[in-house]
Amino acid sequence: MRRLTHGFVLLASAVLAQGEAMPPTAGENEPPPFTVTEKEIQIPGVTIDRNTLEVRIAATVCLTSGILEYVVCKPGTFEHEAIFTTTAKPELVHAALLLAGLKPTQLIPGLTDLWWGKAMENKDSRVNIDVEWQDGAEKKRASLSSMLRDRQEGGGKPAKDAWVFAGSVMVPHPVTGARQYAGNASGILVGIWPDPSTVIQYGIPSENPYENSHNGLEIDEKHVPGLGTGVTLVFSRQFPEKAHAPVERDNPR
């Protein structure tokens, strides 16, 4: 095992090789250490499998019913309208997704209507998101989309696998003016309602879920793990020809 404590030397090299810059964080002079083994790269809170290129983070179920505007957020932000909380830092998940071969299609403020089609067509930005958890002696894995219902279709169908690596944006700090990664400030890692700060965005317009009963997405109570369950979120590049097969619709609790 090789422990690197003087910065993202290898990580930055891999990221720059893909033509992307590692997003800086205001007030941090030293990048966090990371560990490289034959099988994986470990950044604080994030693990990258070097063989499968799957990116894993730990999360906790914070909501098991209701409408959603977000899916994954940091504690103390949007738990009332998200399924999972995580302490993984959004900018480090961003870096890991770059290493996994993904390229962001940035959601530009004010240009959301132009983003939808472009983002879904960009194969290098499409993300699979799976959820792993332990149910007694059984380890389970299901697609995130199977835990969501599309209210636009009467609530009877799961959401589509339409997750897009948007990559957040850099914004000035409200006090210092220094550039900061917006996802770190907002705490949004995976979102449904279009927000330029989110790292991964749902790629299909779903309208405001609070306006009527046919807009947006909601939790499928029968298929989400119980409140407080610790899970692993697994992100990987989506190849259209290998998109998720239909998930068996049993009760995972």
GROMACS .gro file of C-alpha atoms in nm:
model
  253
    1MET     CA    1   0.000   0.000   0.000
    2ARG     CA    2   0.128   0.344  -0.087
    3ARG     CA    3   0.019   0.647   0.117
    4LEU     CA    4   0.053   0.989  -0.049
    5THR     CA    5   0.029   1.281   0.192
    6HIS     CA    6   0.172   1.565  -0.014
    7GLY     CA    7  -0.126   1.620  -0.241
    8PHE     CA    8  -0.317   1.476  -0.530
    9VAL     CA    9  -0.007   1.403  -0.737
   10LEU     CA   10  -0.135   1.092  -0.909
   11LEU     CA   11  -0.498   1.200  -0.892
   12ALA     CA   12  -0.431   1.538  -1.047
   13SER     CA   13  -0.224   1.379  -1.321
   14ALA     CA   14  -0.507   1.147  -1.415
   15VAL     CA   15  -0.762   1.426  -1.402
   16LEU     CA   16  -0.553   1.662  -1.612
   17ALA     CA   17  -0.497   1.384  -1.865
   18GLN     CA   18  -0.870   1.398  -1.928
   19GLY     CA   19  -0.858   1.773  -1.981
   20GLU     CA   20  -1.034   1.860  -1.655
   21ALA     CA   21  -0.905   2.065  -1.365
   22MET     CA   22  -0.950   1.953  -1.007
   23PRO     CA   23  -1.188   2.210  -0.854
   24PRO     CA   24  -1.010   2.408  -0.582
   25THR     CA   25  -1.166   2.484  -0.245
   26ALA     CA   26  -1.139   2.822  -0.079
   27GLY     CA   27  -0.920   2.821   0.231
   28GLU     CA   28  -0.757   2.484   0.171
   29ASN     CA   29  -0.386   2.508   0.105
   30GLU     CA   30  -0.317   2.137   0.130
   31PRO     CA   31  -0.525   1.887  -0.067
   32PRO     CA   32  -0.638   1.584   0.134
   33PRO     CA   33  -0.425   1.268   0.133
   34PHE     CA   34  -0.528   0.964  -0.064
   35THR     CA   35  -0.429   0.600  -0.069
   36VAL     CA   36  -0.355   0.387  -0.375
   37THR     CA   37  -0.356   0.007  -0.376
   38GLU     CA   38  -0.362  -0.244  -0.660
   39LYS     CA   39  -0.741  -0.256  -0.639
   40GLU     CA   40  -0.857   0.092  -0.544
   41ILE     CA   41  -0.794   0.459  -0.486
   42GLN     CA   42  -0.922   0.599  -0.156
   43ILE     CA   43  -0.990   0.970  -0.119
   44PRO     CA   44  -1.141   1.083   0.214
   45GLY     CA   45  -1.498   0.954   0.202
   46VAL     CA   46  -1.472   0.821  -0.155
   47THR     CA   47  -1.340   0.492  -0.299
   48ILE     CA   48  -1.266   0.424  -0.666
   49ASP     CA   49  -1.239   0.063  -0.784
   50ARG     CA   50  -0.948   0.058  -1.029
   51ASN     CA   51  -1.085  -0.245  -1.216
   52THR     CA   52  -1.456  -0.162  -1.248
   53LEU     CA   53  -1.414   0.218  -1.218
   54GLU     CA   54  -1.706   0.221  -0.975
   55VAL     CA   55  -1.709   0.512  -0.730
   56ARG     CA   56  -1.843   0.434  -0.380
   57ILE     CA   57  -1.951   0.655  -0.091
   58ALA     CA   58  -2.124   0.579   0.238
   59ALA     CA   59  -2.469   0.728   0.296
   60THR     CA   60  -2.768   0.700   0.529
   61VAL     CA   61  -3.140   0.680   0.450
   62CYS     CA   62  -3.299   1.001   0.582
   63LEU     CA   63  -3.646   0.984   0.422
   64THR     CA   64  -3.868   0.691   0.319
   65SER     CA   65  -4.176   0.862   0.174
   66GLY     CA   66  -4.274   1.187   0.007
   67ILE     CA   67  -4.189   1.403  -0.292
   68LEU     CA   68  -3.831   1.487  -0.380
   69GLU     CA   69  -3.632   1.778  -0.513
   70TYR     CA   70  -3.298   1.618  -0.429
   71VAL     CA   71  -3.170   1.265  -0.376
   72VAL     CA   72  -2.836   1.289  -0.193
   73CYS     CA   73  -2.730   1.581   0.026
   74LYS     CA   74  -2.505   1.652   0.320
   75PRO     CA   75  -2.655   1.645   0.672
   76GLY     CA   76  -2.828   1.963   0.783
   77THR     CA   77  -2.941   2.071   0.436
   78PHE     CA   78  -3.229   1.908   0.244
   79GLU     CA   79  -3.314   1.593   0.440
   80HIS     CA   80  -3.686   1.678   0.415
   81GLU     CA   81  -3.679   1.628   0.036
   82ALA     CA   82  -3.391   1.385  -0.024
   83ILE     CA   83  -3.351   1.011   0.039
   84PHE     CA   84  -2.988   0.995   0.152
   85THR     CA   85  -2.739   1.203   0.345
   86THR     CA   86  -2.364   1.165   0.308
   87THR     CA   87  -2.055   1.328   0.452
   88ALA     CA   88  -1.858   1.265   0.132
   89LYS     CA   89  -1.736   1.598  -0.003
   90PRO     CA   90  -1.900   1.686  -0.337
   91GLU     CA   91  -1.578   1.812  -0.497
   92LEU     CA   92  -1.404   1.483  -0.415
   93VAL     CA   93  -1.689   1.285  -0.569
   94HIS     CA   94  -1.646   1.511  -0.874
   95ALA     CA   95  -1.277   1.421  -0.892
   96ALA     CA   96  -1.354   1.051  -0.856
   97LEU     CA   97  -1.609   1.063  -1.139
   98LEU     CA   98  -1.348   1.221  -1.363
   99LEU     CA   99  -1.110   0.938  -1.280
  100ALA     CA  100  -1.386   0.690  -1.365
  101GLY     CA  101  -1.397   0.829  -1.719
  102LEU     CA  102  -1.696   1.062  -1.690
  103LYS     CA  103  -1.702   1.415  -1.827
  104PRO     CA  104  -1.940   1.682  -1.695
  105THR     CA  105  -2.208   1.855  -1.898
  106GLN     CA  106  -2.239   2.168  -1.689
  107LEU     CA  107  -2.580   2.306  -1.601
  108ILE     CA  108  -2.541   2.677  -1.675
  109PRO     CA  109  -2.760   2.912  -1.467
  110GLY     CA  110  -3.041   3.053  -1.680
  111LEU     CA  111  -2.990   2.803  -1.963
  112THR     CA  112  -3.165   2.500  -1.816
  113ASP     CA  113  -3.399   2.455  -2.112
  114LEU     CA  114  -3.101   2.412  -2.344
  115TRP     CA  115  -2.927   2.171  -2.107
  116TRP     CA  116  -3.174   1.882  -2.096
  117GLY     CA  117  -3.132   1.747  -2.447
  118LYS     CA  118  -2.759   1.815  -2.465
  119ALA     CA  119  -2.692   1.642  -2.135
  120MET     CA  120  -2.884   1.327  -2.218
  121GLU     CA  121  -2.710   1.296  -2.555
  122ASN     CA  122  -2.363   1.323  -2.402
  123LYS     CA  123  -2.272   0.958  -2.337
  124ASP     CA  124  -1.963   1.059  -2.142
  125SER     CA  125  -2.182   1.234  -1.883
  126ARG     CA  126  -2.439   0.959  -1.819
  127VAL     CA  127  -2.415   0.797  -1.477
  128ASN     CA  128  -2.551   0.475  -1.328
  129ILE     CA  129  -2.636   0.501  -0.959
  130ASP     CA  130  -2.688   0.185  -0.754
  131VAL     CA  131  -2.759   0.139  -0.385
  132GLU     CA  132  -2.604  -0.142  -0.178
  133TRP     CA  133  -2.708  -0.231   0.176
  134GLN     CA  134  -2.712  -0.519   0.420
  135ASP     CA  135  -3.051  -0.673   0.502
  136GLY     CA  136  -2.981  -0.924   0.776
  137ALA     CA  137  -2.750  -1.185   0.628
  138GLU     CA  138  -2.829  -1.074   0.273
  139LYS     CA  139  -2.646  -0.805   0.081
  140LYS     CA  140  -2.877  -0.624  -0.159
  141ARG     CA  141  -2.815  -0.400  -0.458
  142ALA     CA  142  -3.073  -0.206  -0.658
  143SER     CA  143  -3.073   0.086  -0.898
  144LEU     CA  144  -3.152   0.422  -0.741
  145SER     CA  145  -3.420   0.479  -1.004
  146SER     CA  146  -3.611   0.170  -0.885
  147MET     CA  147  -3.664   0.348  -0.551
  148LEU     CA  148  -3.833   0.646  -0.717
  149ARG     CA  149  -4.175   0.681  -0.879
  150ASP     CA  150  -4.248   0.912  -1.169
  151ARG     CA  151  -4.551   1.119  -1.069
  152GLN     CA  152  -4.593   1.238  -1.428
  153GLU     CA  153  -4.700   0.886  -1.525
  154GLY     CA  154  -4.947   0.834  -1.245
  155GLY     CA  155  -4.689   0.727  -0.990
  156GLY     CA  156  -4.692   0.366  -1.102
  157LYS     CA  157  -4.361   0.350  -1.289
  158PRO     CA  158  -4.006   0.383  -1.159
  159ALA     CA  159  -3.804   0.684  -1.261
  160LYS     CA  160  -3.579   0.648  -1.562
  161ASP     CA  161  -3.204   0.593  -1.540
  162ALA     CA  162  -3.138   0.949  -1.650
  163TRP     CA  163  -2.860   1.066  -1.420
  164VAL     CA  164  -2.610   1.313  -1.563
  165PHE     CA  165  -2.272   1.425  -1.429
  166ALA     CA  166  -2.327   1.803  -1.429
  167GLY     CA  167  -2.019   1.887  -1.226
  168SER     CA  168  -2.150   2.184  -1.026
  169VAL     CA  169  -1.997   2.531  -1.079
  170MET     CA  170  -1.737   2.757  -0.923
  171VAL     CA  171  -1.884   3.057  -0.739
  172PRO     CA  172  -1.741   3.341  -0.527
  173HIS     CA  173  -1.750   3.295  -0.151
  174PRO     CA  174  -2.011   3.538  -0.009
  175VAL     CA  175  -1.767   3.678   0.246
  176THR     CA  176  -1.414   3.640   0.110
  177GLY     CA  177  -1.492   3.649  -0.261
  178ALA     CA  178  -1.258   3.355  -0.318
  179ARG     CA  179  -1.371   3.093  -0.569
  180GLN     CA  180  -1.536   2.789  -0.415
  181TYR     CA  181  -1.700   2.471  -0.540
  182ALA     CA  182  -2.074   2.538  -0.524
  183GLY     CA  183  -2.163   2.178  -0.440
  184ASN     CA  184  -1.960   2.201  -0.119
  185ALA     CA  185  -2.156   2.510  -0.016
  186SER     CA  186  -2.505   2.386  -0.107
  187GLY     CA  187  -2.446   2.029   0.007
  188ILE     CA  188  -2.624   1.887  -0.299
  189LEU     CA  189  -2.460   1.579  -0.448
  190VAL     CA  190  -2.750   1.433  -0.651
  191GLY     CA  191  -3.048   1.647  -0.748
  192ILE     CA  192  -3.378   1.627  -0.935
  193TRP     CA  193  -3.483   1.992  -0.937
  194PRO     CA  194  -3.232   2.173  -1.164
  195ASP     CA  195  -2.972   2.342  -0.947
  196PRO     CA  196  -2.637   2.450  -1.097
  197SER     CA  197  -2.459   2.358  -0.774
  198THR     CA  198  -2.544   1.987  -0.794
  199VAL     CA  199  -2.279   1.733  -0.894
  200ILE     CA  200  -2.519   1.480  -1.054
  201GLN     CA  201  -2.850   1.597  -1.199
  202TYR     CA  202  -3.162   1.410  -1.313
  203GLY     CA  203  -3.160   1.460  -1.689
  204ILE     CA  204  -3.534   1.478  -1.758
  205PRO     CA  205  -3.750   1.785  -1.679
  206SER     CA  206  -3.990   1.693  -1.400
  207GLU     CA  207  -4.153   2.027  -1.307
  208ASN     CA  208  -4.216   2.158  -0.956
  209PRO     CA  209  -4.352   1.868  -0.744
  210TYR     CA  210  -4.522   2.110  -0.505
  211GLU     CA  211  -4.748   2.257  -0.774
  212ASN     CA  212  -4.966   1.950  -0.835
  213SER     CA  213  -4.983   1.573  -0.793
  214HIS     CA  214  -4.850   1.499  -1.143
  215ASN     CA  215  -4.517   1.681  -1.124
  216GLY     CA  216  -4.179   1.548  -1.024
  217LEU     CA  217  -4.061   1.230  -0.857
  218GLU     CA  218  -4.148   1.069  -0.526
  219ILE     CA  219  -4.012   0.789  -0.312
  220ASP     CA  220  -4.144   0.439  -0.370
  221GLU     CA  221  -4.199   0.343  -0.006
  222LYS     CA  222  -4.198  -0.030  -0.084
  223HIS     CA  223  -3.851  -0.031  -0.235
  224VAL     CA  224  -3.637   0.204  -0.029
  225PRO     CA  225  -3.445   0.067   0.273
  226GLY     CA  226  -3.569   0.161   0.620
  227LEU     CA  227  -3.504   0.496   0.784
  228GLY     CA  228  -3.152   0.521   0.923
  229THR     CA  229  -3.018   0.231   0.715
  230GLY     CA  230  -2.654   0.268   0.621
  231VAL     CA  231  -2.599   0.218   0.249
  232THR     CA  232  -2.327   0.244  -0.012
  233LEU     CA  233  -2.399   0.455  -0.318
  234VAL     CA  234  -2.225   0.323  -0.629
  235PHE     CA  235  -2.164   0.554  -0.925
  236SER     CA  236  -2.038   0.432  -1.261
  237ARG     CA  237  -2.034   0.540  -1.621
  238GLN     CA  238  -2.351   0.439  -1.805
  239PHE     CA  239  -2.306   0.271  -2.139
  240PRO     CA  240  -2.647   0.288  -2.315
  241GLU     CA  241  -2.620  -0.063  -2.452
  242LYS     CA  242  -2.558  -0.188  -2.097
  243ALA     CA  243  -2.813   0.022  -1.913
  244HIS     CA  244  -2.992  -0.128  -1.617
  245ALA     CA  245  -3.216  -0.424  -1.682
  246PRO     CA  246  -3.554  -0.402  -1.506
  247VAL     CA  247  -3.506  -0.438  -1.131
  248GLU     CA  248  -3.700  -0.707  -0.953
  249ARG     CA  249  -3.977  -0.524  -0.768
  250ASP     CA  250  -3.975  -0.690  -0.430
  251ASN     CA  251  -3.974  -0.526  -0.088
  252PRO     CA  252  -3.611  -0.469   0.019
  253ARG     CA  253  -3.681  -0.397   0.382
   0.00000   0.00000   0.00000
